[in-house]
mmCIF file of C-alpha atoms and ligand atoms in Angstrom:
data_model
loop_
_atom_site.group_PDB
_atom_site.id
_atom_site.type_symbol
_atom_site.label_atom_id
_atom_site.label_comp_id
_atom_site.label_asym_id
_atom_site.label_seq_id
_atom_site.Cartn_x
_atom_site.Cartn_y
_atom_site.Cartn_z
ATOM 1 C CA MET A 1 122.142 -11.474 14.677
ATOM 2 C CA THR A 2 119.417 -9.286 13.241
ATOM 3 C CA ASP A 3 115.650 -9.572 13.306
ATOM 4 C CA PRO A 4 113.931 -10.619 10.103
ATOM 5 C CA PRO A 5 112.292 -7.703 8.279
ATOM 6 C CA GLY A 6 108.889 -6.909 9.701
ATOM 7 C CA ALA A 7 109.553 -8.582 13.062
ATOM 8 C CA PRO A 8 107.921 -6.588 15.879
ATOM 9 C CA ARG A 9 110.308 -4.481 17.958
ATOM 10 C CA HIS A 10 110.569 -5.751 21.475
ATOM 11 C CA LEU A 11 112.269 -4.449 24.602
ATOM 12 C CA PRO A 12 112.776 -7.074 27.324
ATOM 13 C CA VAL A 13 111.704 -5.676 30.687
ATOM 14 C CA LEU A 14 114.358 -5.331 33.444
ATOM 15 C CA SER A 15 116.764 -7.086 31.099
ATOM 16 C CA GLN A 16 120.007 -6.094 32.773
ATOM 17 C CA GLU A 17 118.737 -6.855 36.281
ATOM 18 C CA SER A 18 117.236 -10.204 35.280
ATOM 19 C CA ILE A 19 120.385 -11.370 33.505
ATOM 20 C CA GLU A 20 122.622 -10.303 36.393
ATOM 21 C CA LEU A 21 120.483 -12.296 38.829
ATOM 22 C CA LEU A 22 119.955 -15.271 36.540
ATOM 23 C CA ARG A 23 123.740 -15.358 36.024
ATOM 24 C CA PRO A 24 123.755 -17.596 32.916
ATOM 25 C CA ARG A 25 127.254 -18.971 32.445
ATOM 26 C CA PRO A 26 128.873 -20.808 29.523
ATOM 27 C CA GLY A 27 127.564 -24.376 29.472
ATOM 28 C CA ALA A 28 124.489 -23.604 31.617
ATOM 29 C CA VAL A 29 120.994 -24.998 31.004
ATOM 30 C CA VAL A 30 118.394 -22.235 31.314
ATOM 31 C CA ILE A 31 114.605 -22.433 31.017
ATOM 32 C CA ASP A 32 112.720 -19.393 29.797
ATOM 33 C CA GLY A 33 109.132 -20.261 30.724
ATOM 34 C CA THR A 34 107.709 -17.183 28.987
ATOM 35 C CA LEU A 35 109.694 -17.022 25.769
ATOM 36 C CA GLY A 36 107.555 -14.286 24.152
ATOM 37 C CA LEU A 37 109.566 -12.807 21.320
ATOM 38 C CA GLY A 38 112.806 -14.166 22.713
ATOM 39 C CA GLY A 39 114.226 -10.882 24.029
ATOM 40 C CA HIS A 40 115.457 -12.289 27.335
ATOM 41 C CA ALA A 41 116.226 -15.634 25.680
ATOM 42 C CA ARG A 42 118.645 -13.971 23.273
ATOM 43 C CA LEU A 43 120.567 -12.411 26.188
ATOM 44 C CA VAL A 44 120.742 -15.823 27.865
ATOM 45 C CA LEU A 45 121.847 -17.623 24.680
ATOM 46 C CA GLU A 46 124.650 -15.118 24.164
ATOM 47 C CA ARG A 47 125.989 -16.003 27.617
ATOM 48 C CA VAL A 48 125.579 -19.794 27.758
ATOM 49 C CA ARG A 49 127.387 -20.572 24.495
ATOM 50 C CA PRO A 50 129.242 -22.433 23.206
ATOM 51 C CA ASP A 51 127.753 -25.551 24.825
ATOM 52 C CA GLY A 52 124.928 -24.295 27.062
ATOM 53 C CA ARG A 53 121.258 -24.866 26.223
ATOM 54 C CA LEU A 54 118.088 -22.837 26.439
ATOM 55 C CA LEU A 55 114.623 -24.344 26.705
ATOM 56 C CA GLY A 56 112.029 -21.769 25.677
ATOM 57 C CA ILE A 57 108.363 -22.357 26.557
ATOM 58 C CA ASP A 58 105.345 -20.292 25.544
ATOM 59 C CA ARG A 59 101.624 -20.982 25.406
ATOM 60 C CA ASP A 60 101.295 -18.904 22.304
ATOM 61 C CA GLU A 61 102.231 -20.578 19.020
ATOM 62 C CA THR A 62 102.577 -17.215 17.245
ATOM 63 C CA ALA A 63 105.102 -16.005 19.825
ATOM 64 C CA LEU A 64 107.014 -19.279 19.448
ATOM 65 C CA GLU A 65 107.166 -18.864 15.674
ATOM 66 C CA VAL A 66 108.504 -15.312 15.927
ATOM 67 C CA ALA A 67 111.021 -16.327 18.610
ATOM 68 C CA ARG A 68 112.135 -19.298 16.498
ATOM 69 C CA ARG A 69 112.994 -16.942 13.630
ATOM 70 C CA ARG A 70 114.630 -14.368 15.867
ATOM 71 C CA LEU A 71 116.840 -16.963 17.578
ATOM 72 C CA ALA A 72 117.608 -18.959 14.435
ATOM 73 C CA GLY A 73 121.286 -17.967 14.300
ATOM 74 C CA PHE A 74 122.291 -19.635 17.574
ATOM 75 C CA ASP A 75 124.202 -22.888 17.545
ATOM 76 C CA PRO A 76 123.191 -25.126 19.218
ATOM 77 C CA PRO A 77 119.659 -23.849 18.603
ATOM 78 C CA PRO A 78 117.302 -23.299 21.520
ATOM 79 C CA VAL A 79 114.795 -26.043 22.296
ATOM 80 C CA LEU A 80 111.329 -24.503 21.891
ATOM 81 C CA ARG A 81 108.075 -25.997 23.154
ATOM 82 C CA GLN A 82 104.483 -24.805 23.124
ATOM 83 C CA GLY A 83 103.047 -25.333 26.589
ATOM 84 C CA ASP A 84 102.146 -23.919 29.974
ATOM 85 C CA PHE A 85 105.054 -23.180 32.316
ATOM 86 C CA ALA A 86 102.870 -24.795 34.986
ATOM 87 C CA ASP A 87 104.200 -28.027 33.413
ATOM 88 C CA LEU A 88 107.770 -26.730 33.322
ATOM 89 C CA ALA A 89 109.358 -29.694 35.125
ATOM 90 C CA GLU A 90 107.636 -32.236 32.825
ATOM 91 C CA ILE A 91 108.466 -30.253 29.688
ATOM 92 C CA ALA A 92 112.113 -30.021 30.768
ATOM 93 C CA ARG A 93 112.211 -33.750 31.472
ATOM 94 C CA ASP A 94 110.682 -34.561 28.065
ATOM 95 C CA ALA A 95 113.197 -32.274 26.377
ATOM 96 C CA GLY A 96 115.935 -34.350 28.029
ATOM 97 C CA LEU A 97 117.907 -31.356 29.257
ATOM 98 C CA GLY A 98 118.386 -32.546 32.844
ATOM 99 C CA ARG A 99 118.436 -30.112 35.727
ATOM 100 C CA ALA A 100 118.512 -26.372 35.062
ATOM 101 C CA HIS A 101 120.861 -23.656 36.284
ATOM 102 C CA GLY A 102 118.278 -20.945 35.742
ATOM 103 C CA VAL A 103 114.542 -20.409 35.308
ATOM 104 C CA LEU A 104 113.045 -17.136 34.109
ATOM 105 C CA LEU A 105 109.346 -16.215 34.233
ATOM 106 C CA ASP A 106 108.448 -12.834 32.696
ATOM 107 C CA LEU A 107 104.711 -12.945 33.287
ATOM 108 C CA GLY A 108 101.682 -11.588 31.477
ATOM 109 C CA VAL A 109 101.065 -10.877 27.818
ATOM 110 C CA SER A 110 103.467 -9.545 25.218
ATOM 111 C CA SER A 111 103.023 -6.340 23.244
ATOM 112 C CA PRO A 112 102.221 -8.129 19.951
ATOM 113 C CA GLN A 113 99.450 -10.077 21.699
ATOM 114 C CA LEU A 114 98.022 -6.803 22.999
ATOM 115 C CA ASP A 115 98.436 -5.069 19.654
ATOM 116 C CA ASP A 116 96.674 -7.716 17.544
ATOM 117 C CA PRO A 117 92.920 -6.963 17.648
ATOM 118 C CA ASP A 118 92.076 -10.535 16.586
ATOM 119 C CA ARG A 119 93.450 -11.873 19.885
ATOM 120 C CA GLY A 120 90.837 -9.926 21.845
ATOM 121 C CA PHE A 121 93.237 -8.603 24.514
ATOM 122 C CA SER A 122 92.956 -4.994 23.416
ATOM 123 C CA ILE A 123 90.483 -2.493 24.840
ATOM 124 C CA ARG A 124 91.198 0.131 22.251
ATOM 125 C CA ARG A 125 90.982 -1.961 19.082
ATOM 126 C CA ASP A 126 87.810 -3.818 18.340
ATOM 127 C CA GLY A 127 88.063 -7.577 18.029
ATOM 128 C CA PRO A 128 86.473 -10.858 19.101
ATOM 129 C CA LEU A 129 86.322 -11.547 22.853
ATOM 130 C CA ASP A 130 89.013 -14.218 22.865
ATOM 131 C CA MET A 131 91.981 -13.470 25.221
ATOM 132 C CA ARG A 132 93.391 -17.004 25.071
ATOM 133 C CA MET A 133 97.170 -17.178 25.060
ATOM 134 C CA ASP A 134 96.899 -20.790 23.883
ATOM 135 C CA ARG A 135 94.227 -20.916 21.204
ATOM 136 C CA ARG A 136 93.981 -24.711 21.451
ATOM 137 C CA LEU A 137 92.142 -24.340 24.792
ATOM 138 C CA PRO A 138 88.352 -24.079 24.912
ATOM 139 C CA LEU A 139 87.715 -21.253 27.399
ATOM 140 C CA THR A 140 87.402 -17.810 25.730
ATOM 141 C CA ALA A 141 86.570 -14.388 27.167
ATOM 142 C CA GLU A 142 83.288 -14.568 25.232
ATOM 143 C CA ARG A 143 82.226 -17.632 27.190
ATOM 144 C CA VAL A 144 83.259 -16.081 30.508
ATOM 145 C CA VAL A 145 81.390 -12.847 29.829
ATOM 146 C CA ASN A 146 78.226 -14.538 28.559
ATOM 147 C CA GLU A 147 78.039 -17.676 30.708
ATOM 148 C CA LEU A 148 79.038 -16.663 34.249
ATOM 149 C CA SER A 149 76.312 -15.494 36.625
ATOM 150 C CA GLU A 150 76.246 -11.865 37.729
ATOM 151 C CA ARG A 151 77.507 -12.946 41.122
ATOM 152 C CA GLU A 152 80.404 -14.935 39.642
ATOM 153 C CA LEU A 153 81.360 -12.012 37.391
ATOM 154 C CA THR A 154 81.313 -9.650 40.370
ATOM 155 C CA GLY A 155 83.656 -11.956 42.286
ATOM 156 C CA LEU A 156 85.991 -12.407 39.341
ATOM 157 C CA VAL A 157 86.300 -8.709 38.443
ATOM 158 C CA GLY A 158 86.605 -7.724 42.104
ATOM 159 C CA ARG A 159 89.269 -10.291 42.953
ATOM 160 C CA LEU A 160 91.441 -10.499 39.828
ATOM 161 C CA GLY A 161 90.863 -6.895 38.694
ATOM 162 C CA GLU A 162 90.890 -5.398 42.197
ATOM 163 C CA GLU A 163 88.010 -3.293 40.810
ATOM 164 C CA ARG A 164 85.760 -1.475 43.302
ATOM 165 C CA TRP A 165 82.976 -1.106 40.727
ATOM 166 C CA ALA A 166 82.837 -4.862 40.127
ATOM 167 C CA SER A 167 79.171 -5.393 41.032
ATOM 168 C CA ARG A 168 77.917 -2.532 38.805
ATOM 169 C CA ILE A 169 80.133 -3.751 35.973
ATOM 170 C CA ALA A 170 78.732 -7.281 36.325
ATOM 171 C CA ARG A 171 75.164 -5.923 36.327
ATOM 172 C CA PHE A 172 75.728 -3.853 33.171
ATOM 173 C CA VAL A 173 77.453 -6.737 31.398
ATOM 174 C CA VAL A 174 74.615 -9.131 32.225
ATOM 175 C CA GLN A 175 71.987 -6.604 31.059
ATOM 176 C CA ARG A 176 73.740 -6.166 27.702
ATOM 177 C CA ARG A 177 74.397 -9.839 26.958
ATOM 178 C CA PRO A 178 75.203 -11.418 24.589
ATOM 179 C CA LEU A 179 78.496 -9.552 24.121
ATOM 180 C CA HIS A 180 80.790 -10.650 21.283
ATOM 181 C CA THR A 181 83.463 -7.972 20.873
ATOM 182 C CA THR A 182 86.015 -6.133 22.981
ATOM 183 C CA ARG A 183 84.318 -2.827 22.118
ATOM 184 C CA GLU A 184 80.985 -4.099 23.430
ATOM 185 C CA LEU A 185 82.608 -5.196 26.680
ATOM 186 C CA ALA A 186 84.538 -1.920 27.038
ATOM 187 C CA ALA A 187 81.305 0.033 26.399
ATOM 188 C CA ALA A 188 79.446 -1.914 29.102
ATOM 189 C CA VAL A 189 82.208 -1.113 31.613
ATOM 190 C CA GLU A 190 82.344 2.543 30.553
ATOM 191 C CA ALA A 191 78.597 2.792 31.147
ATOM 192 C CA ALA A 192 78.842 1.052 34.531
ATOM 193 C CA ILE A 193 81.487 3.299 36.105
ATOM 194 C CA PRO A 194 80.365 6.898 36.726
ATOM 195 C CA ARG A 195 82.501 9.228 34.631
ATOM 196 C CA ALA A 196 83.755 11.139 37.677
ATOM 197 C CA ALA A 197 85.226 7.871 38.978
ATOM 198 C CA TRP A 198 87.110 6.935 35.767
ATOM 199 C CA PRO A 199 90.816 6.488 36.519
ATOM 200 C CA ARG A 200 92.940 9.330 35.190
ATOM 201 C CA ASP A 201 95.764 7.327 33.650
ATOM 202 C CA LEU A 202 93.973 4.085 32.699
ATOM 203 C CA HIS A 203 91.104 3.167 30.431
ATOM 204 C CA PRO A 204 88.130 2.470 32.747
ATOM 205 C CA ALA A 205 87.882 -1.104 31.445
ATOM 206 C CA THR A 206 91.565 -1.959 32.056
ATOM 207 C CA ARG A 207 90.972 -3.783 35.338
ATOM 208 C CA THR A 208 87.980 -5.691 33.984
ATOM 209 C CA PHE A 209 89.900 -6.839 30.896
ATOM 210 C CA GLN A 210 92.825 -7.866 33.084
ATOM 211 C CA ALA A 211 90.572 -9.878 35.387
ATOM 212 C CA ILE A 212 88.902 -11.730 32.516
ATOM 213 C CA ARG A 213 92.238 -12.410 30.821
ATOM 214 C CA MET A 214 93.717 -13.788 34.057
ATOM 215 C CA HIS A 215 90.697 -16.042 34.493
ATOM 216 C CA VAL A 216 90.661 -17.264 30.865
ATOM 217 C CA ASN A 217 94.335 -18.241 31.130
ATOM 218 C CA ASP A 218 94.245 -19.305 34.813
ATOM 219 C CA GLU A 219 97.311 -17.138 35.285
ATOM 220 C CA LEU A 220 97.559 -17.418 39.077
ATOM 221 C CA GLY A 221 97.054 -21.191 38.969
ATOM 222 C CA SER A 222 99.831 -21.537 36.387
ATOM 223 C CA LEU A 223 102.148 -19.329 38.401
ATOM 224 C CA GLU A 224 101.663 -21.375 41.543
ATOM 225 C CA ARG A 225 102.450 -24.621 39.726
ATOM 226 C CA GLY A 226 105.259 -23.026 37.713
ATOM 227 C CA LEU A 227 107.055 -21.804 40.842
ATOM 228 C CA ARG A 228 106.845 -25.283 42.343
ATOM 229 C CA GLY A 229 108.088 -26.787 39.063
ATOM 230 C CA ALA A 230 111.022 -24.373 39.027
ATOM 231 C CA VAL A 231 112.134 -25.522 42.484
ATOM 232 C CA ASP A 232 111.894 -29.155 41.322
ATOM 233 C CA VAL A 233 113.948 -28.591 38.200
ATOM 234 C CA LEU A 234 116.693 -26.258 39.482
ATOM 235 C CA SER A 235 120.026 -27.729 40.545
ATOM 236 C CA PRO A 236 121.638 -26.458 43.791
ATOM 237 C CA GLY A 237 122.948 -22.925 43.183
ATOM 238 C CA GLY A 238 120.516 -22.520 40.256
ATOM 239 C CA ARG A 239 118.522 -19.321 40.110
ATOM 240 C CA LEU A 240 114.881 -18.395 39.697
ATOM 241 C CA VAL A 241 113.890 -14.935 38.407
ATOM 242 C CA VAL A 242 110.244 -13.841 38.279
ATOM 243 C CA ILE A 243 109.015 -10.581 36.756
ATOM 244 C CA SER A 244 105.366 -9.748 37.523
ATOM 245 C CA PHE A 245 103.115 -6.929 36.409
ATOM 246 C CA HIS A 246 100.207 -7.471 38.775
ATOM 247 C CA SER A 247 100.069 -7.174 42.560
ATOM 248 C CA LEU A 248 98.370 -10.578 42.931
ATOM 249 C CA GLU A 249 101.156 -12.273 40.935
ATOM 250 C CA ASP A 250 103.847 -10.446 42.865
ATOM 251 C CA GLY A 251 102.146 -11.273 46.166
ATOM 252 C CA LEU A 252 101.916 -14.947 45.258
ATOM 253 C CA THR A 253 105.592 -15.004 44.227
ATOM 254 C CA LYS A 254 106.651 -13.207 47.404
ATOM 255 C CA ARG A 255 104.761 -15.624 49.668
ATOM 256 C CA PHE A 256 106.096 -18.640 47.772
ATOM 257 C CA LEU A 257 109.703 -17.454 48.063
ATOM 258 C CA GLN A 258 109.256 -16.649 51.766
ATOM 259 C CA GLN A 259 107.740 -20.054 52.480
ATOM 260 C CA GLU A 260 110.401 -21.909 50.508
ATOM 261 C CA SER A 261 113.214 -20.017 52.255
ATOM 262 C CA ARG A 262 112.105 -21.209 55.721
ATOM 263 C CA ASP A 263 113.015 -24.427 57.480
ATOM 264 C CA CYS A 264 109.721 -24.641 59.330
ATOM 265 C CA VAL A 265 106.314 -23.419 58.214
ATOM 266 C CA CYS A 266 104.329 -24.409 61.323
ATOM 267 C CA PRO A 267 101.993 -21.744 62.778
ATOM 268 C CA PRO A 268 104.053 -19.395 65.030
ATOM 269 C CA GLN A 269 102.060 -20.339 68.176
ATOM 270 C CA GLN A 270 103.074 -24.013 67.806
ATOM 271 C CA PRO A 271 105.925 -24.727 70.270
ATOM 272 C CA VAL A 272 107.404 -27.723 68.422
ATOM 273 C CA CYS A 273 107.863 -28.140 64.684
ATOM 274 C CA THR A 274 105.744 -30.881 63.170
ATOM 275 C CA CYS A 275 105.836 -29.856 59.506
ATOM 276 C CA GLY A 276 109.314 -31.159 58.704
ATOM 277 C CA HIS A 277 109.572 -28.525 55.963
ATOM 278 C CA ARG A 278 113.096 -27.742 54.787
ATOM 279 C CA ALA A 279 114.109 -24.544 52.993
ATOM 280 C CA SER A 280 114.697 -25.044 49.269
ATOM 281 C CA LEU A 281 115.458 -21.439 48.297
ATOM 282 C CA ARG A 282 117.560 -18.496 49.443
ATOM 283 C CA ILE A 283 115.972 -15.145 48.589
ATOM 284 C CA LEU A 284 118.258 -12.819 46.577
ATOM 285 C CA THR A 285 115.972 -9.762 46.490
ATOM 286 C CA ARG A 286 114.731 -8.634 49.924
ATOM 287 C CA LYS A 287 112.619 -6.034 48.133
ATOM 288 C CA PRO A 288 111.415 -6.422 44.549
ATOM 289 C CA LEU A 289 113.484 -4.628 41.914
ATOM 290 C CA ARG A 290 111.668 -1.947 39.917
ATOM 291 C CA PRO A 291 112.543 -0.452 36.529
ATOM 292 C CA THR A 292 114.457 2.829 36.489
ATOM 293 C CA PRO A 293 112.672 6.009 35.348
ATOM 294 C CA ASP A 294 114.727 5.796 32.134
ATOM 295 C CA GLU A 295 113.418 2.315 31.400
ATOM 296 C CA VAL A 296 109.825 3.365 32.111
ATOM 297 C CA ALA A 297 110.247 6.353 29.768
ATOM 298 C CA ALA A 298 111.620 4.091 27.010
ATOM 299 C CA ASN A 299 109.111 1.290 27.623
ATOM 300 C CA PRO A 300 105.936 2.400 29.446
ATOM 301 C CA ARG A 301 104.789 -1.246 29.740
ATOM 302 C CA SER A 302 107.607 -1.809 32.248
ATOM 303 C CA ARG A 303 105.944 0.684 34.646
ATOM 304 C CA SER A 304 104.360 -1.891 36.933
ATOM 305 C CA ALA A 305 107.113 -4.544 36.710
ATOM 306 C CA ARG A 306 108.519 -6.088 39.874
ATOM 307 C CA LEU A 307 111.361 -8.580 39.865
ATOM 308 C CA ARG A 308 112.026 -11.170 42.573
ATOM 309 C CA ALA A 309 114.812 -13.734 42.537
ATOM 310 C CA ALA A 310 115.991 -16.682 44.603
ATOM 311 C CA GLU A 311 118.725 -19.335 44.550
ATOM 312 C CA ARG A 312 118.093 -23.071 44.907
ATOM 313 C CA ILE A 313 119.746 -24.480 47.997
HETATM 314 C C1 SAM B 1 105.849 -10.551 28.808
HETATM 315 S S1 SAM B 1 105.891 -11.748 27.555
HETATM 316 C C2 SAM B 1 107.535 -12.361 27.647
HETATM 317 C C3 SAM B 1 108.524 -11.561 26.879
HETATM 318 C C4 SAM B 1 109.892 -12.191 26.791
HETATM 319 N N1 SAM B 1 110.553 -12.258 28.080
HETATM 320 C C5 SAM B 1 110.768 -11.467 25.785
HETATM 321 O O1 SAM B 1 111.803 -10.922 26.189
HETATM 322 O O2 SAM B 1 110.420 -11.440 24.616
HETATM 323 C C6 SAM B 1 105.014 -13.052 28.264
HETATM 324 C C7 SAM B 1 104.897 -14.280 27.393
HETATM 325 O O3 SAM B 1 104.616 -15.359 28.252
HETATM 326 C C8 SAM B 1 103.632 -16.176 27.684
HETATM 327 N N2 SAM B 1 102.960 -16.805 28.820
HETATM 328 C C9 SAM B 1 102.202 -16.224 29.773
HETATM 329 N N3 SAM B 1 101.789 -17.141 30.653
HETATM 330 C C10 SAM B 1 102.310 -18.339 30.268
HETATM 331 C C11 SAM B 1 102.247 -19.651 30.791
HETATM 332 N N4 SAM B 1 101.544 -19.956 31.890
HETATM 333 N N5 SAM B 1 102.940 -20.616 30.157
HETATM 334 C C12 SAM B 1 103.670 -20.346 29.045
HETATM 335 N N6 SAM B 1 103.739 -19.109 28.493
HETATM 336 C C13 SAM B 1 103.081 -18.119 29.102
HETATM 337 C C14 SAM B 1 102.765 -15.240 26.883
HETATM 338 O O4 SAM B 1 102.129 -15.949 25.829
HETATM 339 C C15 SAM B 1 103.778 -14.211 26.367
HETATM 340 O O5 SAM B 1 104.267 -14.572 25.109
#
């Protein structure tokens, strides 16, 4: 199966590790909650045939279109839906696929989203301040940058960007408003951070852009609901694989898996259990898996990837 001419090249991150842990078998039902360009999905489809099914979800209609073309040769074809993986259990129910044997979440944005200046994700190419993965939704980066108070911007950039210069950045942004383009935002951040403090291997506005993007798309909120949805939809023995690129996402995933792998989640000082919580997952990765140096050399975007996996009890 070959890509149509002109289709963007795409390397799925931690592909071998994720497929080994997801363990898609012939006849399995697998949900890819972050279909992207269908790189991981293709590897799954090759393993679940002849009668397995793949449900591919993405918020981005452009990604869905590309994936649809790239996966067109599979029979039966994958079921593709535009939506938020936060609603994964409902989407799976509507698609009528029953319980799943695997759920994959490969978080964040895809390279074509970053590379298209019109989407407003890119620091280096000028474009409108958009950053929406789903362009049907009303909240854009332009609204966030121009409508939040200085205090709210400081909190947002500090928390989601883990940026120590957050309050100066917020002050400079507010002074220069209205901002309409990615270049204008990047320039405000460049001016706010003293040159001597610019990171060596990152553009100085990277953390700010990341924070605004995560807010626009409510990425942590979706992840929290998506993890819960995955537990609801997986059948016993089914597997969940999560690849994150951000320490807050990885931290959230880690805490969720730890909590769901315990029979009691009462505070440790409480002598008798009153929560009645029962473990729903068994953790498969004590420590997160990281890409090999070879993978990072071939695909620099994989640099910060961390993979965690668990099995439904
Ligand atoms: C890193 S890419 C996935 C790449 C994919 N695994 C592949 O091999 O081509 C992440 C994709 O997830 C989508 N995405 C991010 N958050 C989402 C969410 N909450 N719901 C649905 N899709 C989401 C993005 O639009 C993007 O296309």
